[in-house]
Amino acid sequence: MPEYTDILTETHGRVGLVRLNRPKAMNALRSQLLAELLDALRAFDADDAIGAMVITGSERAFSAGADIKEMADATAVDLMNRGLSDGWHRISAIRKPIIAAVSGFALGGGCELALLCDLIVASETAQFGQPEITIGVIPGAGGTQRLTRILGKALAMEMVLNNRFLKADEALQHGLVNRVVPVESYLDEALKLAGEIAARAPVAVRLGKEAINKAYELSLAEGLAAEQRAFYLLFSTEDQKEGMSAFVEKRVPVWQGR
Ligand code: DAK
């Protein structure tokens, strides 16, 4: 991995970990940080030794969102020319599962980054919010769409129009996060979950993620057709033969990732 200034990367077995590392700025997502994050995720995505990734921040803040200081003087054309959305699209195109390990503030783009991930493990101190309205704008990296699909219109409206924060237990109750654990263990829990997924049949994991994400984009009929094609495709993998033989032979399967 190259030298990064705004993130730290580590590997834990088959899990690639990215730590957002601008603690003094609450991990605000300046363009340098986003570029490094994307670079690290893509490197892990391309690495056969990695099966899943975790993104985390600090105990106090997963991320307080886009860097307001960097963005404040921009014009609409500046933002378009900077290709602000491209990096976010590329993160959503990562093929391996990404788990957000969230503690403290996940606000604005920080909340949207967590929503781009496939699973969220939250500490008891996690708070999710879209405070853009307080600085005269609205979410721009998917918040209005993803929150509404997950939480429903009523709560999404309160969050986006009136800066309503969701605490960890509410986020769990509404299906925004997978689990809530004590602050001492949220990262370990996320790494454990990522490690378990990373030990599963890689091609099936990839296609499973892809198929679930299609549910947010396609009609039911199109989504079911996509799922069927993915299911049939898996019968061309060695891992399908291995998985089913291992079951019949009462042994643990050994995955090849092909
Ligand atoms: N940007 C820049 N600096 C930030 C920041 C941010 N978002 N959040 C915090 N900081 C900085 C503070 O300025 C302060 O720096 P110094 O003054 O010490 O130099 C330091 O972090 C500590 O923050 P506080 O002193 O404010 O700490 P508190 O504990 O009192 O409060 C807080 C923590 C997180 C509640 C508060 O800092 C806060 O409200 N932060 C702003 C949250 C916010 O409004 N977030 C939304 C930003 S807009 C898009 C993609 C993404 C986006 C839009 C479009 N496209 C693809 C089109 C995203 C937009 C956003 O996220």
Coordinates of C-alpha atoms and ligand atoms in Angstrom, one line a residue:
M1 CA 0.0 0.0 0.0
P2 CA 1.3 3.5 -0.7
E3 CA 2.0 6.1 2.0
Y4 CA -1.3 7.7 3.0
T5 CA -1.8 10.9 5.1
D6 CA -5.5 10.7 5.9
I7 CA -6.1 7.0 6.4
L8 CA -4.3 4.0 7.9
T9 CA -4.5 0.5 6.5
E10 CA -4.0 -2.9 8.1
T11 CA -4.7 -6.5 7.3
H12 CA -6.2 -8.9 9.8
G13 CA -6.0 -12.3 8.1
R14 CA -8.3 -12.1 5.1
V15 CA -9.8 -8.8 6.2
G16 CA -8.5 -5.4 5.0
L17 CA -9.0 -2.6 7.5
V18 CA -9.1 1.1 6.7
R19 CA -9.0 3.6 9.6
L20 CA -10.1 7.1 8.7
N21 CA -7.3 9.2 10.3
R22 CA -8.1 12.9 10.7
P23 CA -9.0 12.8 14.4
K24 CA -8.6 16.5 15.0
A25 CA -11.2 17.2 12.2
M26 CA -13.6 14.5 13.3
N27 CA -12.5 12.5 10.2
A28 CA -14.1 15.1 7.9
L29 CA -14.0 13.6 4.4
R30 CA -11.8 16.0 2.5
S31 CA -11.0 15.1 -1.1
Q32 CA -7.6 13.7 -0.2
L33 CA -9.1 11.4 2.4
L34 CA -11.8 10.2 -0.1
A35 CA -9.2 9.6 -2.8
E36 CA -7.0 7.6 -0.4
L37 CA -10.0 5.6 0.9
L38 CA -11.0 4.7 -2.6
D39 CA -7.4 3.7 -3.5
A40 CA -7.1 1.4 -0.5
L41 CA -10.5 -0.2 -1.0
R42 CA -9.7 -0.9 -4.6
A43 CA -6.4 -2.4 -3.7
F44 CA -8.1 -4.7 -1.2
D45 CA -10.8 -5.5 -3.8
A46 CA -8.1 -6.6 -6.3
D47 CA -6.2 -8.7 -3.8
D48 CA -7.2 -12.4 -3.7
A49 CA -5.8 -12.7 -0.2
I50 CA -8.5 -10.3 1.1
G51 CA -12.2 -11.5 1.4
A52 CA -13.9 -8.5 3.1
M53 CA -13.1 -5.0 4.3
V54 CA -13.8 -2.9 7.4
I55 CA -13.9 0.9 7.4
T56 CA -13.7 2.6 10.8
G57 CA -13.0 6.0 12.3
S58 CA -12.2 6.9 15.9
E59 CA -14.1 6.2 19.0
R60 CA -15.4 9.8 19.0
A61 CA -16.3 10.1 15.3
F62 CA -16.7 7.6 12.5
S63 CA -16.8 10.8 10.3
A64 CA -18.5 14.2 10.7
G65 CA -19.1 14.3 6.9
A66 CA -17.7 16.2 4.0
D67 CA -15.0 18.8 4.9
I68 CA -17.1 21.9 5.3
K69 CA -14.0 24.1 5.2
E70 CA -12.9 22.6 1.9
M71 CA -16.4 22.9 0.4
A72 CA -17.6 26.3 1.7
D73 CA -16.3 28.5 -1.2
A74 CA -17.0 26.1 -4.0
T75 CA -19.4 27.0 -6.8
A76 CA -21.8 24.5 -8.4
V77 CA -19.5 24.2 -11.4
D78 CA -16.4 23.6 -9.1
L79 CA -18.2 20.7 -7.5
M80 CA -19.2 19.3 -10.9
N81 CA -15.7 19.7 -12.3
R82 CA -14.1 18.1 -9.3
G83 CA -16.2 15.0 -10.0
L84 CA -17.3 14.9 -6.4
S85 CA -19.8 12.1 -7.1
D86 CA -17.4 9.9 -9.0
G87 CA -15.4 8.7 -6.0
W88 CA -18.6 7.8 -4.2
H89 CA -19.9 5.8 -7.1
R90 CA -16.6 4.0 -7.3
I91 CA -16.9 3.0 -3.6
S92 CA -20.3 1.6 -4.2
A93 CA -18.8 -0.4 -7.1
I94 CA -16.4 -2.3 -4.7
R95 CA -17.2 -6.0 -5.2
K96 CA -16.2 -7.5 -1.8
P97 CA -18.3 -6.8 1.3
I98 CA -17.5 -3.7 3.3
I99 CA -18.4 -3.4 7.0
A100 CA -18.6 0.0 8.7
A101 CA -17.5 -0.1 12.3
V102 CA -19.1 3.0 13.6
S103 CA -18.5 4.8 16.9
G104 CA -19.5 8.3 17.8
F105 CA -20.7 10.7 15.1
A106 CA -21.6 9.4 11.6
L107 CA -22.9 12.7 10.2
G108 CA -23.7 13.9 6.7
G109 CA -21.2 12.3 4.3
G110 CA -20.1 10.1 7.2
C111 CA -23.5 8.7 7.6
E112 CA -23.7 8.3 3.8
L113 CA -20.4 6.5 3.8
A114 CA -21.7 4.0 6.4
L115 CA -24.8 3.5 4.3
L116 CA -22.7 2.7 1.3
C117 CA -21.2 -0.1 3.3
D118 CA -22.9 -3.5 3.2
L119 CA -23.1 -4.1 7.0
I120 CA -22.8 -1.8 10.0
V121 CA -21.5 -2.7 13.4
A122 CA -22.2 0.2 15.8
S123 CA -20.9 1.0 19.2
E124 CA -23.4 2.1 21.9
T125 CA -22.2 5.7 21.4
A126 CA -22.9 5.8 17.6
Q127 CA -25.1 8.6 16.3
F128 CA -26.4 8.8 12.8
G129 CA -27.5 12.2 11.3
Q130 CA -27.8 14.3 8.2
P131 CA -27.2 17.8 9.5
E132 CA -26.7 19.4 6.1
I133 CA -29.9 21.4 6.6
T134 CA -28.1 23.3 9.4
I135 CA -25.6 24.6 6.9
G136 CA -28.1 25.4 4.1
V137 CA -27.9 22.3 2.0
I138 CA -29.2 18.7 1.8
P139 CA -27.4 15.3 1.6
G140 CA -25.6 14.8 -1.7
A141 CA -24.1 11.3 -1.4
G142 CA -27.2 9.2 -1.2
G143 CA -28.7 10.1 2.2
T144 CA -32.1 11.1 1.0
Q145 CA -32.5 7.9 -1.1
R146 CA -30.8 5.3 1.1
L147 CA -32.2 6.5 4.4
T148 CA -35.7 6.6 3.0
R149 CA -35.5 3.1 1.6
I150 CA -34.2 1.8 5.0
L151 CA -36.1 3.9 7.5
G152 CA -39.2 5.0 5.6
K153 CA -40.4 8.4 4.7
A154 CA -41.4 9.7 8.1
L155 CA -38.0 9.3 9.9
A156 CA -36.0 10.2 6.8
M157 CA -37.9 13.5 6.6
E158 CA -37.2 14.3 10.2
M159 CA -33.5 13.5 9.7
V160 CA -33.0 15.5 6.5
L161 CA -35.4 18.4 7.2
N162 CA -34.9 18.8 10.9
N163 CA -31.5 17.4 11.8
R164 CA -32.9 14.5 13.9
F165 CA -30.1 12.2 15.0
L166 CA -30.6 8.5 15.4
K167 CA -28.9 6.9 18.4
A168 CA -27.4 3.4 18.1
D169 CA -30.4 1.6 19.7
E170 CA -32.8 3.5 17.4
A171 CA -30.7 2.7 14.4
L172 CA -30.8 -1.0 15.4
Q173 CA -34.5 -0.9 15.9
H174 CA -35.1 0.6 12.5
G175 CA -32.7 -1.8 10.7
L176 CA -30.0 0.7 9.8
V177 CA -27.3 -1.3 11.6
N178 CA -26.7 -5.0 12.1
R179 CA -25.7 -4.9 15.7
V180 CA -24.9 -2.6 18.6
V181 CA -22.0 -3.5 21.0
P182 CA -20.1 -1.8 23.8
V183 CA -17.7 0.8 22.7
E184 CA -14.7 -1.3 23.8
S185 CA -15.6 -4.0 21.3
Y186 CA -17.2 -2.5 18.2
L187 CA -14.0 -2.8 16.0
D188 CA -13.2 -6.3 17.2
E189 CA -16.8 -7.3 16.5
A190 CA -16.7 -5.8 13.0
L191 CA -13.4 -7.5 12.3
K192 CA -14.8 -10.8 13.5
L193 CA -17.9 -10.5 11.3
A194 CA -15.7 -9.5 8.4
G195 CA -13.4 -12.5 9.1
E196 CA -16.3 -14.9 9.1
I197 CA -17.6 -13.6 5.7
A198 CA -14.1 -13.5 4.3
A199 CA -13.8 -17.2 5.1
R200 CA -16.9 -18.1 2.9
A201 CA -16.9 -19.0 -0.8
P202 CA -15.6 -15.8 -2.4
V203 CA -17.6 -15.9 -5.7
A204 CA -20.8 -16.7 -3.9
V205 CA -20.2 -13.8 -1.4
R206 CA -19.6 -11.4 -4.3
L207 CA -22.7 -12.5 -6.2
G208 CA -24.8 -12.4 -3.0
K209 CA -23.7 -8.8 -2.3
E210 CA -24.4 -7.9 -5.9
A211 CA -27.9 -9.5 -5.9
I212 CA -29.0 -7.8 -2.6
N213 CA -27.8 -4.4 -3.9
K214 CA -29.9 -5.0 -7.0
A215 CA -33.0 -5.1 -4.8
Y216 CA -32.6 -1.3 -4.4
E217 CA -32.3 -0.6 -8.1
L218 CA -34.5 -3.0 -10.0
S219 CA -38.2 -4.1 -10.1
L220 CA -38.9 -7.3 -8.2
A221 CA -39.2 -9.2 -11.5
E222 CA -35.8 -7.9 -12.8
G223 CA -34.2 -8.5 -9.4
L224 CA -35.5 -12.1 -9.3
A225 CA -34.2 -12.7 -12.8
A226 CA -30.8 -11.3 -11.8
E227 CA -30.7 -13.5 -8.7
Q228 CA -31.5 -16.6 -10.8
R229 CA -28.8 -15.9 -13.3
A230 CA -26.3 -15.4 -10.4
F231 CA -27.5 -18.7 -8.9
Y232 CA -27.0 -20.6 -12.2
L233 CA -23.6 -19.0 -12.7
L234 CA -22.4 -20.4 -9.4
F235 CA -22.9 -23.9 -10.8
S236 CA -19.9 -23.1 -13.1
T237 CA -17.6 -22.7 -10.0
E238 CA -15.4 -25.3 -8.4
D239 CA -16.5 -24.0 -5.1
Q240 CA -20.1 -25.0 -5.7
K241 CA -19.0 -28.6 -6.5
E242 CA -16.7 -28.5 -3.4
G243 CA -19.3 -27.1 -1.1
M244 CA -22.0 -29.6 -2.1
S245 CA -19.5 -32.6 -2.1
A246 CA -18.2 -31.5 1.4
F247 CA -21.7 -31.5 2.7
V248 CA -22.4 -35.0 1.4
E249 CA -19.1 -36.2 2.6
K250 CA -19.6 -34.6 6.0
R251 CA -16.4 -32.5 5.9
V252 CA -15.4 -28.9 5.9
P253 CA -15.2 -27.4 2.4
V254 CA -12.0 -25.8 1.2
W255 CA -12.8 -22.8 -1.0
Q256 CA -10.7 -21.9 -4.1
G257 CA -12.5 -18.7 -5.1
R258 CA -13.2 -20.0 -8.5
Ligands
DAK1 N1 -15.8 19.6 8.2 C1 -14.7 20.2 8.6 N2 -14.3 20.3 9.9 C2 -15.0 19.7 10.8 C3 -16.2 19.0 10.4 C4 -16.6 19.0 9.1 N3 -17.7 18.3 8.6 N4 -16.8 18.5 11.6 C5 -16.0 18.8 12.6 N5 -14.9 19.6 12.1 C6 -13.8 20.1 12.9 C7 -14.3 21.4 13.6 O1 -14.2 22.5 12.8 C8 -13.2 21.4 14.7 O2 -12.0 22.0 14.2 P1 -11.2 23.1 14.9 O3 -12.2 24.2 15.2 O4 -10.7 22.4 16.2 O5 -10.1 23.5 14.0 C9 -13.0 20.0 15.0 O6 -13.4 19.2 13.9 C10 -13.7 19.5 16.3 O7 -15.1 19.8 16.1 P2 -16.0 20.5 17.2 O8 -15.2 21.5 18.0 O9 -17.2 21.1 16.4 O10 -16.4 19.3 18.1 P3 -17.8 19.1 18.9 O11 -17.5 17.9 19.7 O12 -18.2 20.3 19.6 O13 -18.9 18.8 17.8 C11 -19.7 17.7 15.8 C12 -18.7 17.7 17.0 C13 -19.4 16.6 14.9 C14 -21.2 17.6 16.3 C15 -19.6 19.1 15.1 O14 -18.2 19.3 14.8 C16 -20.3 19.2 13.8 O15 -21.5 19.5 13.9 N6 -19.7 19.0 12.7 C17 -20.3 19.3 11.4 C18 -21.3 18.2 11.0 C19 -21.9 18.4 9.7 O16 -22.6 19.5 9.5 N7 -21.7 17.5 8.7 C20 -22.3 17.6 7.4 C21 -21.3 18.2 6.5 S1 -21.9 18.3 4.8 C22 -21.6 14.8 -2.0 C23 -20.9 14.0 -1.2 C24 -20.9 14.2 0.2 C25 -21.5 15.3 0.7 C26 -22.2 16.1 -0.2 C27 -22.3 15.9 -1.5 N8 -21.6 14.5 -3.4 C28 -21.1 13.2 -3.9 C29 -22.2 15.4 -4.4 C30 -21.5 15.5 2.1 C31 -21.9 16.6 2.7 C32 -21.7 16.8 4.1 O17 -21.3 15.9 4.8

